[in-house]
């Protein structure tokens, strides 16, 4: 397993729509394993292939250790070609962050519950109903595969504020 470099805003690759995976092979399995390792290493709960510069519809998640209930145990999930087939009409607000936008958080409003169709590591078709933290995580990660970031849901002013801060951070980094 290899830790991959997580690409950050404003890298334009984050705006790319990722390609469908047409078959499972060892390369895909290795990428999924690397993604989980990279995500755990960065203390994240979700990661999309786009975030490590790979143009494939792959996401990994583990909300087990940060779940809302007391039942804390690891629960790694790997999804290939995930697609939301149902979104509830009711919405919920929750604070989100992103490994590609480190240090910034904001409240995002999303459908409360989703159903996602995907293929697992054996390329078998699966369906999962998710709400709460996992529901949010799935929506956030699938957004990455479509070039969408959580800051896109914020008001123009809030989004510009974050983008300005990122620009400043990069300037400071280059100065040091
Ligand atoms: Zn993210």
mmCIF file of C-alpha atoms and ligand atoms in Angstrom, residues 46 51 97-100 140-141 144 149-150, ligand 1:
data_model
loop_
_atom_site.group_PDB
_atom_site.id
_atom_site.type_symbol
_atom_site.label_atom_id
_atom_site.label_comp_id
_atom_site.label_asym_id
_atom_site.label_seq_id
_atom_site.Cartn_x
_atom_site.Cartn_y
_atom_site.Cartn_z
ATOM 1 C CA UNK A 46 -14.069 10.011 2.889
ATOM 2 C CA UNK A 51 -8.567 13.956 -4.927
ATOM 3 C CA UNK A 97 -14.817 19.970 5.607
ATOM 4 C CA UNK A 98 -12.677 18.488 2.854
ATOM 5 C CA UNK A 99 -9.164 17.047 2.683
ATOM 6 C CA UNK A 100 -8.665 19.111 -0.500
ATOM 7 C CA UNK A 140 -19.849 14.848 -0.683
ATOM 8 C CA UNK A 141 -17.640 12.142 -2.238
ATOM 9 C CA UNK A 144 -16.022 15.118 -6.103
ATOM 10 C CA UNK A 149 -16.895 20.884 -3.951
ATOM 11 C CA UNK A 150 -18.783 21.659 -0.727
HETATM 12 ZN ZN1 LIG B 1 -13.953 16.505 -0.065
#
